[in-house]
Coordinates of C-alpha atoms and ligand atoms in Angstrom, one line a residue:
M101 CA -0.2 -4.8 -34.7
L102 CA 3.3 -6.2 -34.9
T103 CA 3.7 -9.9 -33.9
P104 CA 6.3 -10.8 -31.2
L105 CA 8.5 -12.1 -34.0
E106 CA 8.4 -8.8 -35.8
V107 CA 9.2 -7.0 -32.6
E108 CA 12.2 -9.2 -32.0
T109 CA 13.5 -8.8 -35.5
R110 CA 13.3 -5.1 -35.3
L111 CA 14.9 -5.1 -31.8
E112 CA 17.8 -7.1 -33.1
R113 CA 18.7 -4.2 -35.4
I114 CA 18.8 -1.6 -32.6
L115 CA 19.8 -3.3 -29.4
L116 CA 23.6 -3.0 -29.9
K117 CA 23.2 0.7 -30.5
V118 CA 21.8 1.5 -27.0
Q119 CA 23.3 1.8 -23.5
K120 CA 22.6 -1.4 -21.5
P121 CA 20.7 -3.5 -24.0
G122 CA 20.1 -6.0 -21.1
R123 CA 17.3 -3.6 -20.0
Y124 CA 15.2 -4.6 -23.0
V125 CA 15.5 -8.3 -23.5
G126 CA 14.0 -10.1 -20.4
G127 CA 15.0 -13.7 -19.9
E128 CA 16.0 -13.1 -16.3
L129 CA 16.3 -15.9 -13.7
N130 CA 12.8 -16.7 -12.4
V131 CA 11.0 -15.0 -15.3
V132 CA 7.6 -16.6 -16.0
V133 CA 6.7 -17.1 -19.6
K134 CA 3.3 -18.7 -20.2
A135 CA 1.7 -19.8 -23.4
W136 CA -0.1 -16.7 -24.7
D137 CA -3.1 -18.6 -26.1
Q138 CA -3.7 -20.8 -23.1
V139 CA -4.8 -18.1 -20.7
K140 CA -8.0 -16.0 -20.6
T141 CA -6.4 -12.8 -19.2
R142 CA -3.1 -11.2 -20.1
L143 CA -1.9 -8.4 -17.9
A144 CA 1.2 -6.2 -18.5
L145 CA 2.6 -4.7 -15.3
V146 CA 4.2 -1.4 -16.2
F147 CA 6.7 0.5 -14.1
P148 CA 7.0 3.9 -15.8
D149 CA 10.7 4.4 -15.0
I150 CA 13.7 2.6 -16.3
Y151 CA 14.4 -1.1 -15.8
D152 CA 17.3 -0.4 -13.4
I153 CA 14.8 1.1 -10.9
G154 CA 11.6 -0.8 -11.7
I155 CA 13.0 -4.3 -11.5
S156 CA 13.5 -4.0 -7.7
N157 CA 10.0 -2.6 -7.0
L158 CA 8.5 -5.0 -4.5
G159 CA 4.9 -4.2 -5.2
L160 CA 5.3 -5.1 -8.9
Q161 CA 7.1 -8.3 -8.0
I162 CA 4.3 -9.3 -5.6
L163 CA 1.7 -8.7 -8.3
Y164 CA 3.7 -10.5 -10.9
D165 CA 3.9 -13.6 -8.6
Q166 CA 0.3 -13.3 -7.5
V167 CA -1.1 -13.2 -11.1
N168 CA 1.2 -15.8 -12.5
Q169 CA 0.1 -18.3 -9.9
R170 CA -3.3 -18.3 -11.6
P171 CA -3.5 -20.9 -14.4
D172 CA -6.0 -18.8 -16.3
A173 CA -3.9 -15.5 -16.4
L174 CA -0.4 -14.3 -17.2
A175 CA 1.5 -11.3 -16.1
E176 CA 4.4 -9.8 -18.1
R177 CA 6.4 -6.6 -17.6
A178 CA 7.4 -3.4 -19.3
Y179 CA 9.5 -0.5 -18.1
A180 CA 10.3 2.9 -19.6
P181 CA 13.0 2.7 -22.2
W182 CA 15.8 5.2 -21.6
V183 CA 15.8 8.1 -24.1
D184 CA 18.3 6.5 -26.5
M185 CA 16.2 3.4 -26.8
E186 CA 13.0 5.4 -27.1
D187 CA 14.3 7.4 -30.0
L188 CA 15.3 4.3 -31.8
M189 CA 12.0 2.5 -31.0
R190 CA 10.1 5.5 -32.4
S191 CA 12.2 5.8 -35.5
K192 CA 11.9 2.0 -36.2
D193 CA 8.2 1.9 -35.3
I194 CA 8.6 -0.5 -32.5
P195 CA 5.8 -0.1 -30.0
L196 CA 6.3 -0.6 -26.3
Y197 CA 6.4 -4.4 -25.7
S198 CA 6.6 -6.8 -22.8
L199 CA 9.9 -8.3 -21.9
E200 CA 8.6 -11.8 -21.5
S201 CA 6.8 -12.5 -24.8
K202 CA 7.6 -9.4 -26.8
H203 CA 3.9 -8.8 -27.5
P204 CA 3.1 -5.1 -28.0
L205 CA 1.4 -3.7 -25.0
A206 CA -1.7 -3.0 -27.1
A207 CA -2.2 -6.8 -27.3
F208 CA -2.8 -7.2 -23.6
D209 CA -6.2 -7.2 -21.9
I210 CA -5.1 -5.1 -19.0
L211 CA -2.2 -2.7 -18.4
G212 CA -1.4 -2.2 -14.7
F213 CA 0.8 0.9 -14.1
S214 CA 2.7 1.2 -10.8
L215 CA 2.5 4.8 -9.5
P216 CA 4.4 4.9 -6.2
Y217 CA 5.2 8.6 -6.7
E218 CA 3.8 11.5 -8.7
T219 CA 6.8 12.3 -10.9
L220 CA 6.0 9.2 -13.0
Y221 CA 2.9 10.8 -14.5
T222 CA 4.5 12.2 -17.7
N223 CA 6.3 8.9 -18.2
T224 CA 3.0 7.1 -18.0
L225 CA 1.6 9.3 -20.8
N226 CA 4.8 8.7 -22.8
L227 CA 4.5 4.9 -22.4
L228 CA 0.9 4.9 -23.4
D229 CA 1.9 6.9 -26.5
L230 CA 4.8 4.6 -27.2
A231 CA 2.4 1.6 -27.0
G232 CA 0.1 3.2 -29.5
I233 CA -2.8 3.3 -27.0
P234 CA -5.0 6.4 -26.9
L235 CA -3.8 8.6 -24.1
R236 CA -7.3 9.5 -22.8
T237 CA -9.7 7.1 -21.4
A238 CA -12.5 8.8 -23.4
G239 CA -10.6 7.9 -26.6
R240 CA -10.3 4.2 -26.0
S241 CA -12.4 1.6 -27.6
A242 CA -13.4 -2.0 -26.8
S243 CA -10.2 -3.3 -28.5
D244 CA -7.9 -1.2 -26.3
P245 CA -6.5 -2.7 -23.1
L246 CA -8.1 -1.6 -19.8
V247 CA -5.6 0.8 -18.2
I248 CA -5.4 0.6 -14.4
A249 CA -3.0 2.1 -11.9
G250 CA -2.1 1.5 -8.3
G251 CA 0.4 2.7 -5.7
H252 CA 0.7 5.4 -3.1
A253 CA 0.3 8.3 -5.6
C254 CA -3.2 7.0 -6.4
F255 CA -4.5 8.2 -3.1
N256 CA -5.0 11.4 -5.0
P257 CA -5.8 10.1 -8.5
E258 CA -7.4 13.2 -9.9
P259 CA -4.3 14.6 -11.8
M260 CA -4.3 11.4 -13.8
H261 CA -8.1 10.9 -14.0
A262 CA -8.2 11.6 -17.8
F263 CA -5.7 8.9 -18.6
I264 CA -6.3 6.0 -16.3
D265 CA -9.5 4.0 -16.7
A266 CA -9.5 2.6 -13.1
F267 CA -7.4 3.2 -10.0
V268 CA -6.7 0.7 -7.3
I269 CA -6.8 2.4 -4.0
G270 CA -4.7 0.6 -1.3
E271 CA -3.1 -2.8 -1.3
G272 CA -3.3 -4.7 -4.5
E273 CA -2.8 -8.4 -3.7
E274 CA -6.5 -9.4 -3.5
V275 CA -8.1 -6.7 -5.7
I276 CA -5.9 -7.5 -8.7
L277 CA -7.5 -11.0 -8.7
E278 CA -11.0 -9.5 -8.5
I279 CA -10.2 -7.2 -11.4
I280 CA -9.1 -10.2 -13.5
D281 CA -12.3 -12.2 -12.5
T282 CA -14.5 -9.2 -13.4
H283 CA -12.7 -8.7 -16.7
Q284 CA -13.2 -12.4 -17.6
R285 CA -16.9 -12.3 -16.5
C286 CA -17.5 -9.1 -18.6
K287 CA -15.7 -10.6 -21.6
R288 CA -17.8 -13.8 -21.4
A289 CA -21.0 -11.7 -21.2
G290 CA -19.8 -9.6 -24.2
L291 CA -20.1 -6.3 -22.3
G292 CA -18.8 -3.1 -23.9
R293 CA -16.2 -0.9 -22.5
E294 CA -18.5 1.4 -20.6
E295 CA -20.3 -1.6 -18.9
L296 CA -17.0 -3.2 -18.1
L297 CA -15.9 0.0 -16.4
L298 CA -19.1 0.2 -14.5
E299 CA -18.5 -3.4 -13.2
M300 CA -15.0 -2.4 -12.2
A301 CA -16.3 0.6 -10.3
K302 CA -18.4 -1.8 -8.2
I303 CA -15.3 -3.6 -6.9
P304 CA -14.4 -2.3 -3.5
G305 CA -11.3 -0.2 -3.7
V306 CA -11.5 0.5 -7.4
Y307 CA -12.1 4.1 -8.5
V308 CA -13.3 4.8 -12.0
P309 CA -13.2 8.6 -12.5
R310 CA -15.6 8.8 -15.3
F311 CA -18.5 7.9 -13.0
Y312 CA -17.9 11.0 -10.8
E313 CA -18.6 14.6 -11.3
V314 CA -16.6 17.4 -9.9
K315 CA -18.1 20.9 -9.2
Y316 CA -16.1 24.0 -8.4
L317 CA -16.8 27.1 -6.3
D318 CA -16.1 30.6 -7.7
D319 CA -12.8 30.8 -5.9
G320 CA -11.5 27.7 -7.8
T321 CA -11.8 25.3 -4.9
L322 CA -14.0 22.2 -5.1
A323 CA -17.7 22.3 -4.2
S324 CA -18.2 18.5 -4.5
I325 CA -17.2 15.2 -6.0
I326 CA -20.2 13.0 -6.5
P327 CA -21.0 9.7 -8.3
T328 CA -23.1 10.0 -11.4
F329 CA -24.2 6.4 -11.6
P330 CA -26.3 4.3 -9.2
G331 CA -24.3 1.5 -7.6
V332 CA -21.0 3.5 -7.7
P333 CA -19.8 4.3 -4.2
E334 CA -19.7 7.8 -2.9
K335 CA -16.4 7.0 -1.2
I336 CA -13.8 4.6 -2.5
V337 CA -12.5 2.9 0.6
K338 CA -8.9 1.6 0.3
R339 CA -8.2 -2.1 0.1
M340 CA -6.4 -3.6 3.0
V341 CA -5.2 -7.2 3.3
A342 CA -6.2 -8.5 6.7
K343 CA -3.4 -10.9 7.0
L344 CA -0.2 -10.4 5.0
P345 CA 0.1 -13.3 2.5
P346 CA 3.2 -15.4 2.4
P347 CA 6.0 -13.2 1.1
T348 CA 7.1 -13.4 -2.6
T349 CA 10.4 -15.3 -2.8
R350 CA 11.0 -16.0 -6.5
F351 CA 12.4 -12.6 -7.3
L352 CA 13.5 -11.7 -10.8
V353 CA 17.3 -11.5 -11.0
P354 CA 18.4 -8.7 -13.3
N355 CA 21.0 -9.5 -16.0
I356 CA 22.6 -6.1 -15.5
D357 CA 23.7 -3.9 -12.6
V358 CA 20.7 -2.2 -11.2
V359 CA 20.0 0.3 -8.3
H360 CA 19.1 -2.4 -5.8
N361 CA 20.1 -5.9 -6.7
R362 CA 18.7 -7.7 -3.7
V363 CA 15.8 -9.7 -2.3
S364 CA 13.3 -8.1 0.0
V365 CA 11.1 -9.4 2.7
E366 CA 8.5 -7.1 4.1
V367 CA 8.5 -7.7 7.8
M368 CA 5.5 -5.5 8.7
R369 CA 3.1 -3.1 6.9
G370 CA 1.8 0.1 8.3
C371 CA 3.1 2.4 11.0
T372 CA 1.6 3.7 14.2
R373 CA 4.1 6.4 15.1
G374 CA 1.8 9.1 13.6
C375 CA 4.5 11.5 12.2
R376 CA 2.3 14.2 10.8
F377 CA 4.2 14.7 7.6
C378 CA 4.3 11.1 6.6
Q379 CA 1.7 10.0 4.1
A380 CA 2.9 6.4 3.9
G381 CA 2.4 6.1 7.7
M382 CA -1.2 7.2 7.4
I383 CA -2.4 5.4 4.4
T384 CA -0.9 2.0 5.2
R385 CA -2.4 1.6 8.7
P386 CA -3.1 -0.7 10.5
V387 CA 0.2 -2.3 11.4
R388 CA 0.3 -6.0 10.5
E389 CA 3.4 -8.1 11.2
R390 CA 4.7 -11.3 9.8
T391 CA 6.1 -13.9 12.3
V392 CA 9.8 -14.3 12.7
D393 CA 9.5 -17.9 11.4
E394 CA 7.7 -16.7 8.3
I395 CA 10.3 -14.1 7.6
I396 CA 13.3 -16.4 8.1
T397 CA 11.7 -19.1 5.8
A398 CA 11.0 -16.5 3.1
A399 CA 14.5 -15.0 3.3
Q400 CA 16.0 -18.5 2.9
S401 CA 13.8 -19.3 0.0
A402 CA 14.5 -16.0 -1.7
V403 CA 18.2 -16.4 -1.3
D404 CA 18.0 -20.0 -2.6
A405 CA 15.9 -18.9 -5.6
T406 CA 18.1 -16.1 -6.6
G407 CA 21.6 -16.5 -5.2
A408 CA 21.2 -12.9 -3.8
E409 CA 23.9 -11.5 -1.6
E410 CA 21.8 -8.7 -0.1
L411 CA 18.6 -9.0 1.9
A412 CA 16.4 -6.0 2.7
L413 CA 14.1 -6.4 5.6
L414 CA 11.5 -3.8 4.7
S415 CA 9.1 -1.8 6.8
L416 CA 8.3 1.9 7.5
S417 CA 9.9 1.6 10.9
S418 CA 12.1 -1.5 11.5
S419 CA 12.7 -0.8 15.2
D420 CA 9.0 -1.1 15.8
Y421 CA 8.8 -4.7 14.6
T422 CA 7.8 -6.5 17.8
D423 CA 10.5 -9.2 17.7
I424 CA 13.2 -7.2 15.9
L425 CA 16.1 -8.4 18.2
E426 CA 15.1 -12.0 17.8
L427 CA 14.7 -11.5 14.0
V428 CA 18.1 -10.0 13.6
T429 CA 19.7 -12.7 15.8
R430 CA 18.1 -15.5 13.8
I431 CA 18.9 -14.0 10.5
D432 CA 22.5 -13.9 11.5
E433 CA 22.4 -17.5 12.6
Q434 CA 20.5 -18.7 9.6
F435 CA 23.0 -17.3 7.2
S436 CA 26.1 -18.1 9.3
G437 CA 29.1 -18.7 7.1
K438 CA 27.3 -17.2 4.0
H439 CA 28.1 -13.8 2.4
L440 CA 24.8 -12.0 2.9
T441 CA 24.5 -8.3 3.7
V442 CA 21.3 -7.2 5.4
S443 CA 19.7 -3.8 5.2
L444 CA 17.4 -2.6 7.9
P445 CA 15.9 0.7 7.0
S446 CA 14.3 3.4 9.3
L447 CA 15.8 2.6 12.6
R448 CA 14.6 4.6 15.6
I449 CA 17.0 7.0 17.3
D450 CA 17.9 5.0 20.3
T451 CA 20.7 2.8 21.5
V452 CA 18.6 -0.3 20.8
S453 CA 19.1 0.5 17.1
V454 CA 22.9 0.6 17.7
E455 CA 22.7 -2.9 19.3
L456 CA 20.8 -4.1 16.3
M457 CA 23.3 -2.8 13.9
E458 CA 26.1 -4.3 16.1
K459 CA 24.5 -7.7 15.8
L460 CA 24.6 -7.3 12.0
K461 CA 28.0 -5.8 12.0
D462 CA 29.5 -8.3 9.5
R463 CA 26.4 -8.1 7.4
R464 CA 25.5 -4.5 7.3
S465 CA 25.1 -2.7 4.1
G466 CA 25.7 1.0 4.0
G467 CA 26.4 3.3 6.9
F468 CA 24.3 4.4 9.8
T469 CA 21.3 6.6 9.0
L470 CA 19.1 8.4 11.6
A471 CA 16.1 10.5 10.7
P472 CA 15.4 13.2 13.3
E473 CA 13.6 15.2 10.6
A474 CA 13.8 18.4 12.7
A475 CA 16.4 19.9 14.9
T476 CA 14.5 21.7 17.6
E477 CA 12.4 20.1 20.2
R478 CA 9.6 22.6 19.4
M479 CA 9.6 21.5 15.7
R480 CA 9.7 17.8 16.7
C481 CA 6.5 18.3 18.7
I482 CA 4.9 19.9 15.7
I483 CA 5.7 17.0 13.4
N484 CA 5.1 14.5 16.2
K485 CA 8.5 12.8 15.9
Y486 CA 9.6 13.4 19.4
I487 CA 13.1 12.7 20.5
T488 CA 15.4 14.8 22.6
D489 CA 18.7 16.2 21.5
E490 CA 20.3 14.1 24.2
Q491 CA 18.8 10.9 22.8
L492 CA 20.2 11.8 19.4
L493 CA 23.6 12.7 20.7
E494 CA 23.8 9.6 22.9
T495 CA 22.9 7.4 19.9
A496 CA 25.6 9.2 17.8
R497 CA 28.1 8.6 20.6
Q498 CA 27.3 4.9 20.6
I499 CA 27.6 4.7 16.8
Y500 CA 30.9 6.5 16.6
S501 CA 32.4 4.7 19.6
R502 CA 31.8 1.4 17.7
G503 CA 33.9 2.5 14.8
W504 CA 31.2 3.8 12.3
V505 CA 32.9 6.8 10.7
N506 CA 29.9 8.4 9.0
I507 CA 26.4 9.1 10.2
K508 CA 23.8 10.2 7.8
L509 CA 21.1 12.5 9.3
Y510 CA 17.9 13.0 7.5
F511 CA 16.1 16.4 8.0
M512 CA 13.3 18.2 6.4
I513 CA 13.0 21.9 5.9
G514 CA 9.7 23.7 5.3
H515 CA 7.7 22.1 8.2
P516 CA 4.7 24.2 9.3
S517 CA 5.7 27.3 11.3
E518 CA 9.4 26.8 10.7
T519 CA 11.6 29.8 11.0
L520 CA 15.2 30.4 10.0
E521 CA 16.2 29.7 13.6
D522 CA 14.8 26.1 13.2
V523 CA 16.9 25.7 10.1
Q524 CA 20.0 27.1 11.9
A525 CA 19.4 24.5 14.5
I526 CA 19.8 21.8 11.9
A527 CA 23.3 23.1 11.2
D528 CA 24.1 23.4 14.9
L529 CA 22.9 19.9 15.6
C530 CA 25.0 18.4 12.8
K531 CA 28.0 20.2 14.3
R532 CA 27.2 18.8 17.8
V533 CA 26.9 15.3 16.3
L534 CA 30.2 15.7 14.5
A535 CA 31.8 16.9 17.8
E536 CA 30.7 13.6 19.4
G537 CA 32.4 11.7 16.5
R538 CA 35.6 13.6 16.9
E539 CA 35.8 12.5 20.5
F540 CA 36.3 8.9 19.3
L541 CA 37.6 9.2 15.7
G542 CA 39.3 12.6 15.5
S543 CA 39.2 14.1 12.0
K544 CA 37.9 10.8 10.5
A545 CA 34.4 11.4 11.8
K546 CA 31.9 12.5 9.2
V547 CA 28.3 13.7 9.1
H548 CA 26.1 13.6 6.0
A549 CA 23.1 15.8 6.2
G550 CA 20.3 14.8 3.8
V551 CA 17.8 17.7 3.8
S552 CA 14.6 17.3 1.8
T553 CA 11.8 19.8 1.7
F554 CA 8.4 19.1 3.3
I555 CA 5.4 18.7 1.0
P556 CA 2.0 18.6 2.8
K557 CA 0.6 15.4 1.3
P558 CA -3.0 14.3 1.0
H559 CA -4.4 12.2 3.8
T560 CA -2.1 13.6 6.5
P561 CA -2.8 16.1 9.3
F562 CA -0.7 18.6 7.4
Q563 CA -3.0 18.5 4.3
W564 CA -4.3 21.9 5.3
V565 CA -1.0 23.7 5.1
S566 CA 1.0 25.3 2.3
V567 CA 4.4 24.5 0.8
D568 CA 7.3 26.9 1.2
T569 CA 7.9 29.2 -1.8
A570 CA 11.0 28.7 -4.0
E571 CA 12.5 31.8 -2.4
Q572 CA 11.9 30.5 1.2
I573 CA 13.4 27.1 0.3
K574 CA 16.4 28.7 -1.3
A575 CA 17.0 31.0 1.7
K576 CA 17.0 28.0 4.0
Q577 CA 19.2 25.9 1.8
T578 CA 21.7 28.8 1.4
L579 CA 21.9 29.0 5.2
L580 CA 22.7 25.3 5.5
M581 CA 25.3 25.5 2.6
H582 CA 27.0 28.3 4.4
E583 CA 27.0 26.6 7.8
L584 CA 27.9 23.1 6.8
R585 CA 31.1 23.7 4.9
G586 CA 34.3 21.7 5.2
S587 CA 35.3 18.1 4.4
A588 CA 33.7 16.6 7.5
F589 CA 30.2 17.5 6.3
K590 CA 28.4 16.4 3.2
L591 CA 25.1 18.2 2.5
S592 CA 22.5 17.0 0.0
W593 CA 19.2 18.7 -0.6
T594 CA 16.2 18.6 -2.9
P595 CA 16.1 21.4 -5.6
P596 CA 13.1 23.7 -5.0
E597 CA 11.8 22.9 -8.5
D598 CA 11.5 19.2 -7.6
T599 CA 9.6 20.1 -4.4
L600 CA 7.2 22.4 -6.2
L601 CA 6.5 19.9 -9.0
E602 CA 5.8 17.1 -6.5
G603 CA 3.6 19.5 -4.6
W604 CA 1.5 20.5 -7.6
L605 CA 1.1 16.9 -8.7
S606 CA 0.3 15.4 -5.3
R607 CA -2.2 18.2 -4.4
G608 CA -3.7 18.7 -7.8
D609 CA -7.4 18.4 -8.8
R610 CA -8.9 17.3 -12.1
R611 CA -7.7 20.4 -13.9
M612 CA -4.2 19.3 -13.3
A613 CA -4.6 16.5 -15.8
E614 CA -4.5 19.1 -18.6
V615 CA -1.3 20.5 -17.1
V616 CA 0.3 17.0 -17.1
Y617 CA -0.8 16.5 -20.7
A618 CA 0.5 19.9 -21.8
A619 CA 3.8 19.4 -20.0
W620 CA 4.2 16.0 -21.7
K621 CA 3.4 17.6 -25.0
N622 CA 6.1 20.2 -24.2
G623 CA 8.6 17.3 -24.1
T624 CA 8.6 16.6 -20.4
K625 CA 9.4 13.1 -19.2
F626 CA 11.6 11.4 -16.5
D627 CA 10.5 14.1 -14.0
A628 CA 12.1 12.1 -11.2
W629 CA 15.5 12.6 -12.9
Q630 CA 17.0 16.0 -12.1
D631 CA 19.0 16.0 -15.3
Q632 CA 15.9 15.3 -17.4
R633 CA 13.2 17.2 -15.7
R634 CA 12.3 20.4 -17.5
F635 CA 10.8 22.8 -15.0
E636 CA 10.0 25.5 -17.6
A637 CA 7.9 23.0 -19.5
W638 CA 5.8 22.7 -16.4
T639 CA 5.4 26.4 -15.8
G640 CA 4.6 26.8 -19.5
A641 CA 1.9 24.1 -19.2
F642 CA 0.3 26.0 -16.3
A643 CA 0.3 29.1 -18.3
T644 CA -1.3 27.4 -21.3
Q645 CA -4.1 26.1 -19.0
K646 CA -4.5 29.5 -17.4
L647 CA -3.9 27.9 -14.0
D648 CA -1.9 29.4 -11.2
P649 CA 0.6 26.9 -9.8
A650 CA 0.6 28.8 -6.4
F651 CA -3.1 27.9 -6.0
Y652 CA -2.0 24.3 -5.5
T653 CA 1.0 24.8 -3.3
H654 CA 1.2 28.2 -1.6
R655 CA -2.1 28.8 0.2
P656 CA -3.4 27.4 3.4
R657 CA -6.6 25.6 3.1
R658 CA -9.9 26.4 4.8
A659 CA -10.9 23.9 7.6
D660 CA -13.9 22.8 5.5
E661 CA -12.3 22.9 2.1
V662 CA -13.3 20.0 -0.1
F663 CA -10.1 18.4 -1.2
P664 CA -9.7 16.7 -4.6
W665 CA -9.0 13.4 -2.8
D666 CA -11.9 13.6 -0.3
H667 CA -13.8 10.8 -2.0
I668 CA -10.8 8.5 -1.6
S669 CA -10.8 7.0 1.9
D670 CA -7.9 5.6 3.7
T671 CA -10.4 5.1 6.6
I672 CA -8.7 7.6 8.9
R673 CA -11.4 10.1 9.7
R674 CA -10.9 13.6 8.3
K675 CA -11.9 15.1 11.7
Y676 CA -9.1 13.0 13.3
L677 CA -6.6 14.5 10.9
Y678 CA -7.8 18.0 11.4
N679 CA -7.8 17.7 15.2
D680 CA -4.3 16.3 15.0
Y681 CA -3.3 19.3 12.8
L682 CA -4.7 21.6 15.6
R683 CA -2.8 19.5 18.2
S684 CA 0.4 20.0 16.2
M685 CA -0.1 23.8 16.2
S686 CA -0.2 23.8 19.9
G687 CA 2.9 21.5 20.0
T688 CA 1.0 18.6 21.4
I689 CA 2.5 15.2 20.7
H690 CA 0.9 11.7 20.8
L691 CA 2.9 8.6 21.2
D692 CA 2.9 5.4 19.3
C693 CA -0.8 4.5 19.1
R694 CA -0.2 0.8 19.7
E695 CA 0.3 1.7 23.3
N696 CA -2.8 3.8 23.5
C697 CA -5.3 3.7 20.6
D698 CA -6.0 7.2 19.3
A699 CA -9.2 6.2 17.6
C700 CA -8.1 7.3 14.1
G701 CA -11.1 5.7 12.4
I702 CA -9.6 2.5 11.0
L703 CA -11.2 0.2 13.5
P704 CA -14.8 1.2 12.8
A705 CA -14.1 1.0 9.1
F706 CA -12.5 -2.5 9.3
A707 CA -14.4 -3.8 12.4
T708 CA -15.6 -6.9 10.7
T709 CA -12.2 -7.7 9.3
R710 CA -10.6 -7.2 12.7
R711 CA -13.2 -9.5 14.3
E712 CA -12.3 -12.2 11.8
Y713 CA -8.6 -11.7 12.4
P714 CA -8.2 -11.3 16.2
G715 CA -4.8 -11.6 17.8
I716 CA -1.4 -10.0 17.8
Y717 CA -0.6 -9.7 14.2
W718 CA -2.6 -6.5 14.0
K719 CA -1.3 -3.9 16.4
C720 CA -4.7 -2.2 16.8
P721 CA -6.9 -3.2 19.7
E722 CA -9.4 -6.1 19.3
V723 CA -13.0 -5.1 18.4
R724 CA -15.2 -6.5 21.1
S725 CA -18.6 -4.9 20.2
P726 CA -21.0 -7.3 18.6
A727 CA -21.1 -7.3 14.8
Ligands
SF4_879 S1 -7.1 2.2 15.3 FE1 -5.9 3.0 17.0 S2 -4.1 1.6 17.2 FE2 -5.0 1.3 15.1 S3 -3.9 2.7 13.8 FE3 -5.7 3.8 14.5 S4 -5.1 4.9 16.3 FE4 -3.5 3.4 15.9

């Protein structure tokens, strides 16, 4: 294995030949470099996309901070090299290395991959290969690092089961420390790899696929997924942090221009709106909020530590933060006289959102974005994101009347039971919004319609439905392209190939692992990049494996079908999801469950935790029954 010095010497010969060498050198402000030999556990956090994207990933920054606070462990980082750098690294025999110490990744005890979305799977294989680590868990020995992964995509880990030793299901802040403790204990005891993995499998929220057996029915659907070892849980229940820990503030400051050069403070986690298409809203329940004081203090510390000029206040639904008006007012006061733009994503469609943006008018970053997701009231009932057209138009009036020229509207096509009339309604609604703008701004008013395609994600009420075919998607997109012409409109959409690929990967079972492997072997990587993704390599991989891609995307599921992710529990009851799916088909909506608990199943699962953390920071009811 190369030493860090050897890695650096080889790097010096190639760095000036690649685009943006700053991606590959580390040394950023707030980087943590610990003495390699003074710690017991060395963890490399790996984001399998390029530095420019990975550096601002909040989850990775939190874990970096969390682990580096331990005196007995270190966390370093690695990102995917862009194709020019990878070619040179391979030709000069430079393995994937960490930015901090330049140790090859193979020298670490644990590699922690961040998998927030499924189109990072082939990059994950590529990085393991570039690191010289056996791709398959079965091929790794005691001297290889433990390869773990976490992130939202891991709520269906099966397509990556062959390559990842252990998955973290849910929130990582506490469990990462337990994984390090267990690793140290097993190392002290001289346990072998299999025994180490067995110990990992006993940590709540950790899924080790090799200890589970999958059986199939004749029709190709699953018969069962059951543990094969005593002491390994039947269901892997997600980890959930009862009280959000103090926010990370010592953000790494990139040396180069990146996608989001900003500091972020997560104001709340979870969402209780219950939009039926939204996986993040389901798997991150319950809602837990930070206090305004905590957020302000963290924002100030983060700005002081980084000199950042942009602050993102993150959550799945900013308007739902209880004290949002107070927060925005105090942020404005706190940074008075300072140049700091503030982004506030996912605002509700109402005039309160306009007031919020008005308060931030000198600090706002970007335009005004609203996400009705569907354009007919029928469809909004189906997806449970109920607003009226009049609410949307009134909000648009308020926005344009205050001088905002452009409104971005997010829609989705492909919702269950959608017809071409529902898609036509998207175009019609965009035109009505533009007409409101013209009242105030004349020909300056603009509408940007961002139209993605629905994918029925695991752990949502829509997990029983199918994805539109490429032909259906194209017909709907063609209609919108035809309708939304002219310089006042901008239309962006997701290519059908991207939708299908994400659908296959997010709904796949264990057999999909061989498709991922074959696609990577066929040269696929950077699937999240439209100019890099090679769709034909994927269809070729399905053919090689004699699997039908339509099996994963284009068939409705039986009510009792065993899903590949059924042994992974986000604690929302399956029956609740199915009933909610039935409610959707009858057009029944339910409102924010903070106002009227809908008994989704979280509280029985986390009753003890809720009892230990009573009060307002959770937005679920108190648990009053005796323990
Ligand atoms: S327990 Fe009740 S309030 Fe909490 S997330 Fe579930 S339905 Fe909503």
